[in-house]
Coordinates of C-alpha atoms in Angstrom, one line a residue:
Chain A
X14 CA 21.8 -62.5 16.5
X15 CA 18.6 -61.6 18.2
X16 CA 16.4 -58.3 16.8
X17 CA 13.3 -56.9 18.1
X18 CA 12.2 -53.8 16.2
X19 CA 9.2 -51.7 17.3
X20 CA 7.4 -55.0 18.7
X21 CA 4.1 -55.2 20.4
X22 CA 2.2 -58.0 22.1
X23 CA -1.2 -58.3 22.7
X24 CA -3.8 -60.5 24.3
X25 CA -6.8 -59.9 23.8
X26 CA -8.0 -60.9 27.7
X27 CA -5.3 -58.6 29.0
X28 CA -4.2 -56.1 26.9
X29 CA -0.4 -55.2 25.8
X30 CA 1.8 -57.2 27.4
X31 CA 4.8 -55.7 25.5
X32 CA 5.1 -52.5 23.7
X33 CA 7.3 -51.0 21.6
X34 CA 10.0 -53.3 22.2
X35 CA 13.3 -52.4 20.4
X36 CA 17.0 -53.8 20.9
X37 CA 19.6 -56.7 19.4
X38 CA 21.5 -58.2 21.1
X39 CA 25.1 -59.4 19.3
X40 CA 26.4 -63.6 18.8
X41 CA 27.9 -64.7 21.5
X42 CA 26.4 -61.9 24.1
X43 CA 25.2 -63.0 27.7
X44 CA 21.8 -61.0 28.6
X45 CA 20.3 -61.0 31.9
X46 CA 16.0 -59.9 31.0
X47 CA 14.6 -58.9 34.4
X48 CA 11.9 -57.3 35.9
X49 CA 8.9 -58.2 37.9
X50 CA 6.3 -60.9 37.3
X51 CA 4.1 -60.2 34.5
X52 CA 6.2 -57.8 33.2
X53 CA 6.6 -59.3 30.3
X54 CA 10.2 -61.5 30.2
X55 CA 7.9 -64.7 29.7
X56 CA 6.5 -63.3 26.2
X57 CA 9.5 -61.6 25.2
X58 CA 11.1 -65.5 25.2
X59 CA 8.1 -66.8 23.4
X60 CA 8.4 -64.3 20.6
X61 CA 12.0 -65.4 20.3
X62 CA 11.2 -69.2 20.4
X63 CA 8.2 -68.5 18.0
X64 CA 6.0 -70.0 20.8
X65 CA 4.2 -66.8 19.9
X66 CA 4.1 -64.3 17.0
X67 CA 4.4 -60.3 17.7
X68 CA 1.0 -58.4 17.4
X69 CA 3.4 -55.4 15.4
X70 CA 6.7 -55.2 15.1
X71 CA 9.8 -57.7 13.8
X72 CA 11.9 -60.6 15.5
X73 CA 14.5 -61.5 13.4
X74 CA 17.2 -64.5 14.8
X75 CA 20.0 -65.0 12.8
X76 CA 18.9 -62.8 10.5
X77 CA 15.6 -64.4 9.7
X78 CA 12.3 -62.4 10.1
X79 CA 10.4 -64.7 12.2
X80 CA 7.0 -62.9 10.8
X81 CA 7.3 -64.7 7.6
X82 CA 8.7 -67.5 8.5
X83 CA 6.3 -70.1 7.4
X84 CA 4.8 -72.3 9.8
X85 CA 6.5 -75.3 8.5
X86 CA 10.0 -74.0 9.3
X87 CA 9.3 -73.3 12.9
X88 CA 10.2 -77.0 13.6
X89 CA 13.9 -75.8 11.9
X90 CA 13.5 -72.7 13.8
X91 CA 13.5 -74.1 17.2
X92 CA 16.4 -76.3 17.0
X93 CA 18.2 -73.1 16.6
X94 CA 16.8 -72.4 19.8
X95 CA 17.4 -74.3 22.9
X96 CA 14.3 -73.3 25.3
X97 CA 15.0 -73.5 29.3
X98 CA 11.9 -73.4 31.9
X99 CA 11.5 -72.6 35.1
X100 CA 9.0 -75.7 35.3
X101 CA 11.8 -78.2 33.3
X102 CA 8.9 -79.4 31.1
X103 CA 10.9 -82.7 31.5
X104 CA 8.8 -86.1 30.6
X105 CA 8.4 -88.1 33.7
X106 CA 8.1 -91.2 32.0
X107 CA 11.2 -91.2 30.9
X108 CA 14.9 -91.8 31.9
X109 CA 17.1 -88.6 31.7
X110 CA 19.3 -90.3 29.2
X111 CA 15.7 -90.2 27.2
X112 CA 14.9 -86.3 27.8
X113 CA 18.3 -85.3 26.6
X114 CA 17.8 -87.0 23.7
X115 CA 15.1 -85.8 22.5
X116 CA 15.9 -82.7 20.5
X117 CA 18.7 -85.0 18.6
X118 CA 15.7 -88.0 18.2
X119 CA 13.0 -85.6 16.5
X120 CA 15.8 -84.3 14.4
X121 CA 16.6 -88.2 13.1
X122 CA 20.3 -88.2 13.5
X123 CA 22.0 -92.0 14.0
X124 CA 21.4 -93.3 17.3
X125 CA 25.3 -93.8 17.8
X126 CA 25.7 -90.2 17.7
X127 CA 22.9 -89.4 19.8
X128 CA 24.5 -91.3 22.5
X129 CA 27.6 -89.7 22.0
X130 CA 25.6 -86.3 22.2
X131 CA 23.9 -86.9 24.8
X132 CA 26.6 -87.8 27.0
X133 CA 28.7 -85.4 26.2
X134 CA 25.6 -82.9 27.2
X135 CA 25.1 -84.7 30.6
X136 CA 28.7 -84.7 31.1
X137 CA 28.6 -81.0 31.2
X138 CA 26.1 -80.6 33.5
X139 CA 27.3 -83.2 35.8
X140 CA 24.7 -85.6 35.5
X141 CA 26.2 -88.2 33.4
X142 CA 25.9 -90.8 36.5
X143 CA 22.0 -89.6 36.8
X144 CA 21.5 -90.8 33.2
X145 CA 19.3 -93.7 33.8
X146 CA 17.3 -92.6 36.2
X147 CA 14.0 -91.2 35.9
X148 CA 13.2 -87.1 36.7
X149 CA 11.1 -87.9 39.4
X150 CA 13.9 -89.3 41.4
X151 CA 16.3 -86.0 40.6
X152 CA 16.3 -82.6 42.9
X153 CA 14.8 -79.6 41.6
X154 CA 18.0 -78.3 40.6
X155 CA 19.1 -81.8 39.0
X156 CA 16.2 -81.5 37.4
X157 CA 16.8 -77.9 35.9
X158 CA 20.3 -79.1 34.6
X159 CA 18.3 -81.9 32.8
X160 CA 16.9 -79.0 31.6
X161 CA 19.7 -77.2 30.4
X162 CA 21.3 -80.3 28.9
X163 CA 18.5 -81.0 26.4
X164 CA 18.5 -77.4 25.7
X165 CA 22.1 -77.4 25.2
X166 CA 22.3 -81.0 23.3
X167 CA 21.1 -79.8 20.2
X168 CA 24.2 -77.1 20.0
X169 CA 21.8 -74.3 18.9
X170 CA 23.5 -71.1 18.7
X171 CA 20.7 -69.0 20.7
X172 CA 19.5 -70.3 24.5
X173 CA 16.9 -68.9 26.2
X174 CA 16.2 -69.3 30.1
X175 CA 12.8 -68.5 31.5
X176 CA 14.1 -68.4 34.9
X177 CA 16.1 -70.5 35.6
X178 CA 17.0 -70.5 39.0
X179 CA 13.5 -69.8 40.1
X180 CA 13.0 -72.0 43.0
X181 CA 16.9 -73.0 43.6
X182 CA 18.9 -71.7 46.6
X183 CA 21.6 -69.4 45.9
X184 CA 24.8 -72.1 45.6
X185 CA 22.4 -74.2 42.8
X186 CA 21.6 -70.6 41.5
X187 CA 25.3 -69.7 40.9
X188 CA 26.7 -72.8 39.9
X189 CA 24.1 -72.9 36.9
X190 CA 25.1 -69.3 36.3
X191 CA 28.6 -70.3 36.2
X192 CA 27.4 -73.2 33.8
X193 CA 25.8 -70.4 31.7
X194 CA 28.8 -68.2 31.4
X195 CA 30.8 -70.9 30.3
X196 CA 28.6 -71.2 27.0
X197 CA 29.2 -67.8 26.2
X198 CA 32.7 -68.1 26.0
X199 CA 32.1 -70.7 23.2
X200 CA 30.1 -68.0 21.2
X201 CA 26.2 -68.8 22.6
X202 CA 24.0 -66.3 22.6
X203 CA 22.6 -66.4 26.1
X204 CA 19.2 -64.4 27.1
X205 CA 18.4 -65.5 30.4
X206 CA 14.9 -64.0 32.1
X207 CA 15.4 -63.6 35.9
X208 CA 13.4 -61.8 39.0
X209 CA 16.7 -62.4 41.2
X210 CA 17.7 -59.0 41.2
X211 CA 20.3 -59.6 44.2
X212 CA 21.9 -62.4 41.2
X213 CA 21.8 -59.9 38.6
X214 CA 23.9 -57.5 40.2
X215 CA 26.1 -59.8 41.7
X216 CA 27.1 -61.0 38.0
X217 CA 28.5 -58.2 35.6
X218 CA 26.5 -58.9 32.4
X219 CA 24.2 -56.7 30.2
X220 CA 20.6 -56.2 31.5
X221 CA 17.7 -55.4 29.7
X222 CA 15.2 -54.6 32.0
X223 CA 11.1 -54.6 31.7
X224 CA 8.4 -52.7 33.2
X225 CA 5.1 -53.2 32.3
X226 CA 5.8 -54.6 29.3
X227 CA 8.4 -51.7 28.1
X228 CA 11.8 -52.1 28.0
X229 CA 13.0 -49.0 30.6
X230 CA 16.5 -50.1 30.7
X231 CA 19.8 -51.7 28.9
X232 CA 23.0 -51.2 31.0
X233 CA 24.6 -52.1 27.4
X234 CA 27.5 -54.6 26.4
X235 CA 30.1 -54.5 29.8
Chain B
X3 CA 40.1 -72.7 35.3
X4 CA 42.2 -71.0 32.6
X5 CA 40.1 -70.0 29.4
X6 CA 41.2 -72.5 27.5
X7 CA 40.8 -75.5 29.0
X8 CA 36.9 -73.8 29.4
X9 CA 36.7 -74.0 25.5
X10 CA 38.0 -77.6 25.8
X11 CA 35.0 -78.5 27.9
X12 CA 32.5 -77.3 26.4
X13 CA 31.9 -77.3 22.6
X14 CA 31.6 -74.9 20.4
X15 CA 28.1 -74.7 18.3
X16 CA 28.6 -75.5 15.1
X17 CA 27.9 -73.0 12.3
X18 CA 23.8 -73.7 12.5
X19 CA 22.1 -75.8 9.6
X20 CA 19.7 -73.6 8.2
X21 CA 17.7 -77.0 6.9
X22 CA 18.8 -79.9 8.9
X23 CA 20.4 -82.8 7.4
X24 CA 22.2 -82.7 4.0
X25 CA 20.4 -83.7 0.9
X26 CA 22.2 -87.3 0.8
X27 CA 21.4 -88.2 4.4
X28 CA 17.8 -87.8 4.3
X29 CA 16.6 -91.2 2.8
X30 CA 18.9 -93.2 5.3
X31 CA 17.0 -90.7 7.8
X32 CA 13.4 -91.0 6.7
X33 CA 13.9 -95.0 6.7
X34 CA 15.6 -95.1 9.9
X35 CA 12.9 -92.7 11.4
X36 CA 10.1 -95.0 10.0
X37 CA 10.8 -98.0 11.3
X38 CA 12.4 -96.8 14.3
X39 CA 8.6 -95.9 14.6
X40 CA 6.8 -98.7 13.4
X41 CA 9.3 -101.0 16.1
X42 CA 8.4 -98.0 18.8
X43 CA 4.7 -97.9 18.2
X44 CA 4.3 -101.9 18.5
X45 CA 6.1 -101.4 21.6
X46 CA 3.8 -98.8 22.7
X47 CA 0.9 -101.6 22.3
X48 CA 2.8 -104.3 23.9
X49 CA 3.4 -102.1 26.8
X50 CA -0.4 -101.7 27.8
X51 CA -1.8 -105.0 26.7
X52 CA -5.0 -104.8 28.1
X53 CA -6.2 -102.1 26.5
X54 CA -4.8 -102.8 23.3
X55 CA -6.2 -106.5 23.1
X56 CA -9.4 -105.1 23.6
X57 CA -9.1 -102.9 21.0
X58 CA -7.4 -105.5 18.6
X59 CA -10.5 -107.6 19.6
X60 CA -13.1 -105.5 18.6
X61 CA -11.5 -104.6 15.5
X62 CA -10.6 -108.2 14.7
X63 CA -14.6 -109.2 15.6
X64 CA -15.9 -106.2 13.4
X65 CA -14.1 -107.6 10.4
X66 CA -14.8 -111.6 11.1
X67 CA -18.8 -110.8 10.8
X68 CA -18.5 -109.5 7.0
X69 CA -15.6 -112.5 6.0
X70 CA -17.2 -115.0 7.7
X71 CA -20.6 -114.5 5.8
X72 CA -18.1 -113.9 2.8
X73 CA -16.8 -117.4 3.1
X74 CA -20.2 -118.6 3.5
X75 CA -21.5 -117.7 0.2
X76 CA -18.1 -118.9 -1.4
X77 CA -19.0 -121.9 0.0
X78 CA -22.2 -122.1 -0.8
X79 CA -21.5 -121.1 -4.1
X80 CA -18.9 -123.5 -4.7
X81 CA -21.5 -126.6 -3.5
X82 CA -23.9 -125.5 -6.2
X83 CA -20.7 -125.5 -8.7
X84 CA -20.5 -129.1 -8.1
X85 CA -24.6 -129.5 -8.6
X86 CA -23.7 -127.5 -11.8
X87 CA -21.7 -131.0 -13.2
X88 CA -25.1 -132.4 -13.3
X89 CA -26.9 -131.7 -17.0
X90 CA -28.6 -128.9 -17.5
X91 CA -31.2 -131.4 -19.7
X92 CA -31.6 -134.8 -18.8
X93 CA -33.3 -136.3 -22.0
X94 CA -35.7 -139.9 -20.9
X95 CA -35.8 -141.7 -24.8
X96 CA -38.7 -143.9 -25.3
X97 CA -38.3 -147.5 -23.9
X98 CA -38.1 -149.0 -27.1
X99 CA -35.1 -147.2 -28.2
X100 CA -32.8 -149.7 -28.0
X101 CA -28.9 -149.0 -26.6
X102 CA -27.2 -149.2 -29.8
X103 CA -29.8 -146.8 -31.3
X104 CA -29.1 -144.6 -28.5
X105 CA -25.7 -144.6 -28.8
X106 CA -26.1 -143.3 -32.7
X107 CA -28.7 -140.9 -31.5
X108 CA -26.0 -139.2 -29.2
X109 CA -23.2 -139.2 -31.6
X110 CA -25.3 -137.4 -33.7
X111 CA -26.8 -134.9 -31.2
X112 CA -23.3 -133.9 -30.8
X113 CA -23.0 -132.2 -33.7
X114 CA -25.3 -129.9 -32.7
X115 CA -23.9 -126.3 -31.8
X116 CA -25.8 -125.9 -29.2
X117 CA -24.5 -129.0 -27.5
X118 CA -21.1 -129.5 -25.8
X119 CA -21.0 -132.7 -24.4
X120 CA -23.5 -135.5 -24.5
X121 CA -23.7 -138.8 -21.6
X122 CA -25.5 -141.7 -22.6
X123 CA -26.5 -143.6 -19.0
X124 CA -27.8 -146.7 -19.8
X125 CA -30.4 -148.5 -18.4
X126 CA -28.4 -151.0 -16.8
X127 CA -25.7 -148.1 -15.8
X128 CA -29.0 -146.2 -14.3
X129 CA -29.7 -149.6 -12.5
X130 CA -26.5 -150.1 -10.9
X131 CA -26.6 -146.7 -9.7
X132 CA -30.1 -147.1 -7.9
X133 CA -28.6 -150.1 -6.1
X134 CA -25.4 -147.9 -4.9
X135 CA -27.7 -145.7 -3.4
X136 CA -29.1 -148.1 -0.8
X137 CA -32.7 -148.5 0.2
X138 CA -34.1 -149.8 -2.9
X139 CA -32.5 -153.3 -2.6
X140 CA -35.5 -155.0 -1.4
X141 CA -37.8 -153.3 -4.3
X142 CA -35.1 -154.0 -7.1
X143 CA -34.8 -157.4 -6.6
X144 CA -38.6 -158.4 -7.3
X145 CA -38.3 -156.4 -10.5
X146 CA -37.5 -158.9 -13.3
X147 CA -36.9 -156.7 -16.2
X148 CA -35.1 -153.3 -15.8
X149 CA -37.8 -150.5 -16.5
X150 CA -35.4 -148.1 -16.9
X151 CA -35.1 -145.7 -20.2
X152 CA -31.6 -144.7 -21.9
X153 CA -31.3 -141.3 -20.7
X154 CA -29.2 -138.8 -22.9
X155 CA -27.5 -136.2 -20.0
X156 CA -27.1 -133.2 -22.3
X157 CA -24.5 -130.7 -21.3
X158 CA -25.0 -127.0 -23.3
X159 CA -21.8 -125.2 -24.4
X160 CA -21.6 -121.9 -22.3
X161 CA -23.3 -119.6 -24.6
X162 CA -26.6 -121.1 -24.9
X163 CA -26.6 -122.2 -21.0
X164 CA -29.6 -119.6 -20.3
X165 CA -33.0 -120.4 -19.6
X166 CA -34.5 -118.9 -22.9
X167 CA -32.1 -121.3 -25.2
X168 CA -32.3 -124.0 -23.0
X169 CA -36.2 -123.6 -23.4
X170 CA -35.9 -124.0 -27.0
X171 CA -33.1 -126.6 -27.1
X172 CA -35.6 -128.9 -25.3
X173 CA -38.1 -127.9 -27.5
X174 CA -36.3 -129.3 -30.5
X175 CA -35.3 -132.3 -28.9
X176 CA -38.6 -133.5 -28.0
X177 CA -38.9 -133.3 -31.6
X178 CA -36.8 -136.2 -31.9
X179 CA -38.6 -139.3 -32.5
X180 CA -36.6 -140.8 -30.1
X181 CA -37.7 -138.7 -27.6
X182 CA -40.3 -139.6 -24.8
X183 CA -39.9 -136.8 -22.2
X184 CA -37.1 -134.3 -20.9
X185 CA -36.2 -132.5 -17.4
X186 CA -35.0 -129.3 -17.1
X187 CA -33.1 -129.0 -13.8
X188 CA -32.1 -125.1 -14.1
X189 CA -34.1 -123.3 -12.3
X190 CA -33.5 -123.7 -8.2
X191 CA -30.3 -123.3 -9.2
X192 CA -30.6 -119.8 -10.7
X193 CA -32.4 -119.7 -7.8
X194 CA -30.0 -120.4 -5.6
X195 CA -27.4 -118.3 -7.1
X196 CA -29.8 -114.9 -6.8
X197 CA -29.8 -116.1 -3.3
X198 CA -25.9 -116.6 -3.2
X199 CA -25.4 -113.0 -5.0
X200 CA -28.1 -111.7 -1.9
X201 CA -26.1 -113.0 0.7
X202 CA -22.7 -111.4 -1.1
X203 CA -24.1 -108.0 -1.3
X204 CA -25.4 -108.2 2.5
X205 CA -21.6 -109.7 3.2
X206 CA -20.7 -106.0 1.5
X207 CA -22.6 -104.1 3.0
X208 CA -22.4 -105.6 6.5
X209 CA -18.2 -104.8 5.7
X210 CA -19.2 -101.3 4.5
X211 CA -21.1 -100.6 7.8
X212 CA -18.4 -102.6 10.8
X213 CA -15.5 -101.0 8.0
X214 CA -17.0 -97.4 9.3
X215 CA -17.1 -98.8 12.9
X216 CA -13.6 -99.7 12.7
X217 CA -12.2 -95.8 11.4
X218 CA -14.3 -94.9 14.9
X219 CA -13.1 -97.4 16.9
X220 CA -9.6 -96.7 15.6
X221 CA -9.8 -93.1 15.6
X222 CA -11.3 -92.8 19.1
X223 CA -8.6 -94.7 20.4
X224 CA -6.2 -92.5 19.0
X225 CA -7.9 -89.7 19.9
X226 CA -7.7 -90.5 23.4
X227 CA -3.7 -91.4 22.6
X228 CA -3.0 -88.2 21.7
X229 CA -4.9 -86.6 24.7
X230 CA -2.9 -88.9 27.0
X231 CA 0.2 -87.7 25.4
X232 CA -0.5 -84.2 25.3
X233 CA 2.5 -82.6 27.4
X234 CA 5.4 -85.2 25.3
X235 CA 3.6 -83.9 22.3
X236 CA 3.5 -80.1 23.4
X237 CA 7.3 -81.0 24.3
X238 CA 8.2 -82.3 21.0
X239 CA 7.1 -79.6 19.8
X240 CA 9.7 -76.9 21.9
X241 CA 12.5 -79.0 20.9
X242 CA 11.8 -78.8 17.4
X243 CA 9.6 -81.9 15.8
X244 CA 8.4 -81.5 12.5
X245 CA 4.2 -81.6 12.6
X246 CA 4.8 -85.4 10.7
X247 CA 7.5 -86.3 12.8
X248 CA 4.7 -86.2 15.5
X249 CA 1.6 -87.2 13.5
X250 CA 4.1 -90.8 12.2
X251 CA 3.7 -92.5 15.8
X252 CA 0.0 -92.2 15.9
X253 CA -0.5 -93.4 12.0
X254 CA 1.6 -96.3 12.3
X255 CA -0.3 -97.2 15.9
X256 CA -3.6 -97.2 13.9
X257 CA -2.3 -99.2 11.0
X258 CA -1.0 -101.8 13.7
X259 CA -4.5 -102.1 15.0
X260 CA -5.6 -102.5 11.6
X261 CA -3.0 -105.2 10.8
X262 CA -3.8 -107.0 14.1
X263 CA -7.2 -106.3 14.3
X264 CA -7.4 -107.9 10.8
X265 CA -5.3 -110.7 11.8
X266 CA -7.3 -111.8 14.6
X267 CA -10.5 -112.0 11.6
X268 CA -8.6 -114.2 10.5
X269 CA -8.1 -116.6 13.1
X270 CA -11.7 -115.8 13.8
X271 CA -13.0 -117.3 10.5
X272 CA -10.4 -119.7 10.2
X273 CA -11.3 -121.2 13.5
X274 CA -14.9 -121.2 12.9
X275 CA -14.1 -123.2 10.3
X276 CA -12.3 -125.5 11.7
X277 CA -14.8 -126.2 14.2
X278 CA -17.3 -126.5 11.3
X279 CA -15.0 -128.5 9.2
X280 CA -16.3 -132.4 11.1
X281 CA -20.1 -131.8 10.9
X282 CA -20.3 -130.1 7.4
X283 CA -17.9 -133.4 6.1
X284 CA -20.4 -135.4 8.1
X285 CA -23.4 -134.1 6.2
X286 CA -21.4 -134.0 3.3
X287 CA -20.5 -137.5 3.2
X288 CA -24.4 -138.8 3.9
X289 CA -25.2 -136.9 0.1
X290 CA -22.3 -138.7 -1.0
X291 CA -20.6 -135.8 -1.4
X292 CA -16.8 -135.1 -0.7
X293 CA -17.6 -131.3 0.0
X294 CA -15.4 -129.6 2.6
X295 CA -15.4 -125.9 3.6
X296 CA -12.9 -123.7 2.6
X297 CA -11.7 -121.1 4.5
X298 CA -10.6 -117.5 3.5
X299 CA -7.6 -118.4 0.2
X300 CA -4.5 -116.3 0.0
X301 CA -5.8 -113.6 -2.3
X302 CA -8.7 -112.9 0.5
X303 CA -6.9 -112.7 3.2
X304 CA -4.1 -110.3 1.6
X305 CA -6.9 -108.5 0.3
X306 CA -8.7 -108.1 4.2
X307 CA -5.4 -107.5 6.1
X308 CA -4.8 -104.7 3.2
X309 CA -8.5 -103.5 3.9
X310 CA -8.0 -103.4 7.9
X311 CA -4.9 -101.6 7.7
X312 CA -5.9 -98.8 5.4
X313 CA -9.2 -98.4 7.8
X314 CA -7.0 -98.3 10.9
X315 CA -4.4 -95.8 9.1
X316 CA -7.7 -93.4 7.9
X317 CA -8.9 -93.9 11.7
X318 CA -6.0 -92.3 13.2
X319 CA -5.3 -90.3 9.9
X320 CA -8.6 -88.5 10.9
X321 CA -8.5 -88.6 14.1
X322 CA -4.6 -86.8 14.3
X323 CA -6.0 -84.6 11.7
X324 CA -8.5 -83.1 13.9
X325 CA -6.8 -83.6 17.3
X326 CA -3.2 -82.5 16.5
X327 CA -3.1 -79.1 15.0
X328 CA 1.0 -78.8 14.4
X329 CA 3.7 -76.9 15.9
X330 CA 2.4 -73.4 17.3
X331 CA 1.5 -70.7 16.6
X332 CA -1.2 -71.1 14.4

């Protein structure tokens, strides 16, 4: 599902920020990408999401090569993609109801079936009674499952987490874990970027790991 | 929880769409989407009047300055139509032509090519007229014999209605032994027309110039849209928006300025008018006149609301063009 062959990234202010990047990682796998800050799990997700194109190397998701995909089919691209951050990137000026349905609006499907959706989405994250209210008056980790819902809402078969569970205490942390698991066992391919070590262990999944921006270890499928 | 009542509650992806919606869809789509839009974007407006009014106003006075100086010279114009009725060559015959001998005269003039119509005012039609006037009641009554000539109003057919022909066509007339002297009254009112096509080419070029302020006014007000919306847009983006899916929003919000901005013009003009409407009658009716002003007709105002809304749409047009570069990377 997801390919990285031989890929480098580089900024020009700071040098490589990933190098020689290779592994795949099969439909319907979970993947835990760790290491410390600034090693690189940040870009690795952007390359994936096409936030970012690879300096060398190939991405391919779902088989296509994301170097030639032309610009006008990253929009298609990214609904493939259901993007999680550590900051929720949720609009404020909006209800919840709103931010879920925002992959499904840009996408123009009937407005019936985006409430059905949507619902359905908010249902699994157990925020359906939250849906009218506004992000500002949710908890972080409500907040993160708004998150996860308008990530999730769009069915994409590939979701990426840039930390999820960054500033969530441990219960939050493993109930969205738990929330994550059960979208593998519908066939998503889960790569979820984490510096909670002490999580990572605890949970029995395969773990890429990145140092420096090289990939120094993958425990493999368990 | 058992496995399978895990696959219940969540739901499976389905296979993923490598193009988004199927081929039959996509008109419902792009029709739903548009005016999904165009209802959002008035929304948008209605939501932060203050602003927007301002806007709207600006706009809407840009675009009153050129019309209203546009219906100005229509009017003007349409005045000196009326003076046009009057002939172009009023033809005094010698007091001793008597009527009956003018009356032949003009039936024969007729047949000239030149000619289209002829008007025989007689002396005692001229008479009655004077007294209509007013003023001259005291002086007409001393006078015991009418001193009025027949006149002959000649009317020109179309073709030979310019100053060279009519030149000659009084030159031939005075031929006529009839003839004792004839007045041309042509020229202030090519004069006035110069004037009239002047004031229509200033009217143009004073659009031209507040047209040009409009696309800035338009496209700096989008401009500072977009940078207020930066982070929904950057959003939008992540989840998957086409680059037009973002650009529509801001297009239709300029051609809604344009539409509204154009509409207040026209309540502008139209209620200048209005105002103007009692004291132009007024001076209208003391030259006996039945003149009143016109305002902006149907074709003219279709034609300035289709104007102000292709400015507003190239306002934002440009200013999205340069301010929203489309989904990264670039």
């Amino acid at each position: 599902m997801i390919r990285f062959q031989n890929v480098f990234k580089r900024y020009p202010e700071r040098g490589d920020a990933l190098s020689a990047i290779d592994f795949e990682i099969q439909t319907g796998e979970m993947v835990f990408l760790t290491g410390h800050s600034g090693a690189g799990k940040s870009t690795l997700l952007r390359l994936i999401g096409l936030l970012e194109r690879p300096s060398r190397g190939q991405v391919l998701v779902n088989g296509r090569n994301l170097g030639t995909l032309p610009r006008r089919d990253i929009p298609h691209h990214r609904r493939q993609v259901g993007m999680i951050f550590q900051d929720h990137r949720l609009l404020s000026d909006r209800t919840v109801f709103d931010n879920v349905a925002l992959p499904l609006v840009v996408t123009g499907i009937h407005s019936k079936e985006i409430e059905r959706r949507v619902r359905a989405a908010l249902d699994q994250v157990g925020l359906l009674a939250r849906a009218r209210a506004t992000p500002l008056a949710l908890s972080g980790g409500e907040q993160q499952r708004v998150g996860i819902a308008r990530a999730l809402v769009g069915r994409p078969p590939v979701l990426l987490a840039d930390e999820p569970t960054g500033n969530l205490d441990p219960d939050l942390s493993r109930e969205i874990f738990e929330l994550f698991e059960r979208f593998k066992y519908v066939g998503v391919t889960l790569l979820i970027a984490t510096h909670d070590f002490e999580l990572v262990n605890s949970r029995q999944h395969r773990t890429l790991t990145l140092d420096a921006g090289r990939l120094v270890s993958d425990t493999g499928a368990w | 929880m058992s496995r399978r009542r895990l696959q219940r509650s969540v739901r499976a992806p389905r296979p993923p769409r490598a193009r988004g919606p199927k081929f039959l869809e996509r008109p419902g789509i792009w029709f739903n989407q548009h005016l999904q839009t165009l209802i959002e974007t008035l929304g948008r407006l209605r939501a932060n009047p203050l602003p927007s009014i301002m806007t709207v106003a600006v706009i809407g006075i840009s675009l009153a300055l050129p019309a209203a100086l546009y219906v100005l010279s229509e009017n003007l114009r349409a005045m000196a139509g009326g003076w046009d009725q009057t002939a172009a060559i009023s033809l005094f015959l010698d007091l001793k032509v008597a009527d009956q001998q003018a009356t032949n005269l003009a039936d024969q003039l007729k047949s000239w090519e030149e000619i289209a119509n002829i008007s025989l005012i007689t002396p005692d039609q001229a008479l009655a007229e004077f007294r209509d006037l007013g003023g001259f009641e005291d002086a007409l009554d001393r006078i015991t014999e009418n001193p009025l000539p027949n006149v002959l109003a000649i009317y020109p057919v179309p073709e030979y209605a310019s100053p060279d022909h009519l030149q000659a066509l009084q030159e031939r007339l005075l031929d006529l032994p009839e003839a004792d002297f004839a007045r041309m009254d042509t020229l202030w009112l090519q004069r006035l027309q110069a004037i009239l096509d002047l004031v229509q080419i200033i009217a143009l070029l004073l659009g031209a110039l507040l047209g040009i302020g409009v696309l800035l006014i338009v496209g700096n007000t989008i401009r500072l849209e977009i940078l207020n919306r930066r982070i929904e847009i950057e959003i939008m983006e992540l989840v998957g928006a086409t680059a037009a899916f973002i650009r529509r929003p801001f297009l239709y919000t300029g051609a809604w300025y344009g539409l509204l901005g154009g509409l207040s013009a026209w309540l502008l003009v139209s209620l200048s008018i209005l105002v103007l409407q009692g004291s132009v009658s007024r001076l209208a009716s003391l030259y006996h006149s039945e003149f009143r002003l016109s305002g902006l007709g149907f074709a003219d105002t279709g034609s300035m609301l289709g104007a102000s809304i292709l400015l507003g749409f190239i306002g934002s047009w440009l200013a999205v063009n340069h301010h929203l570069r489309g989904a990264k990377p670039i």
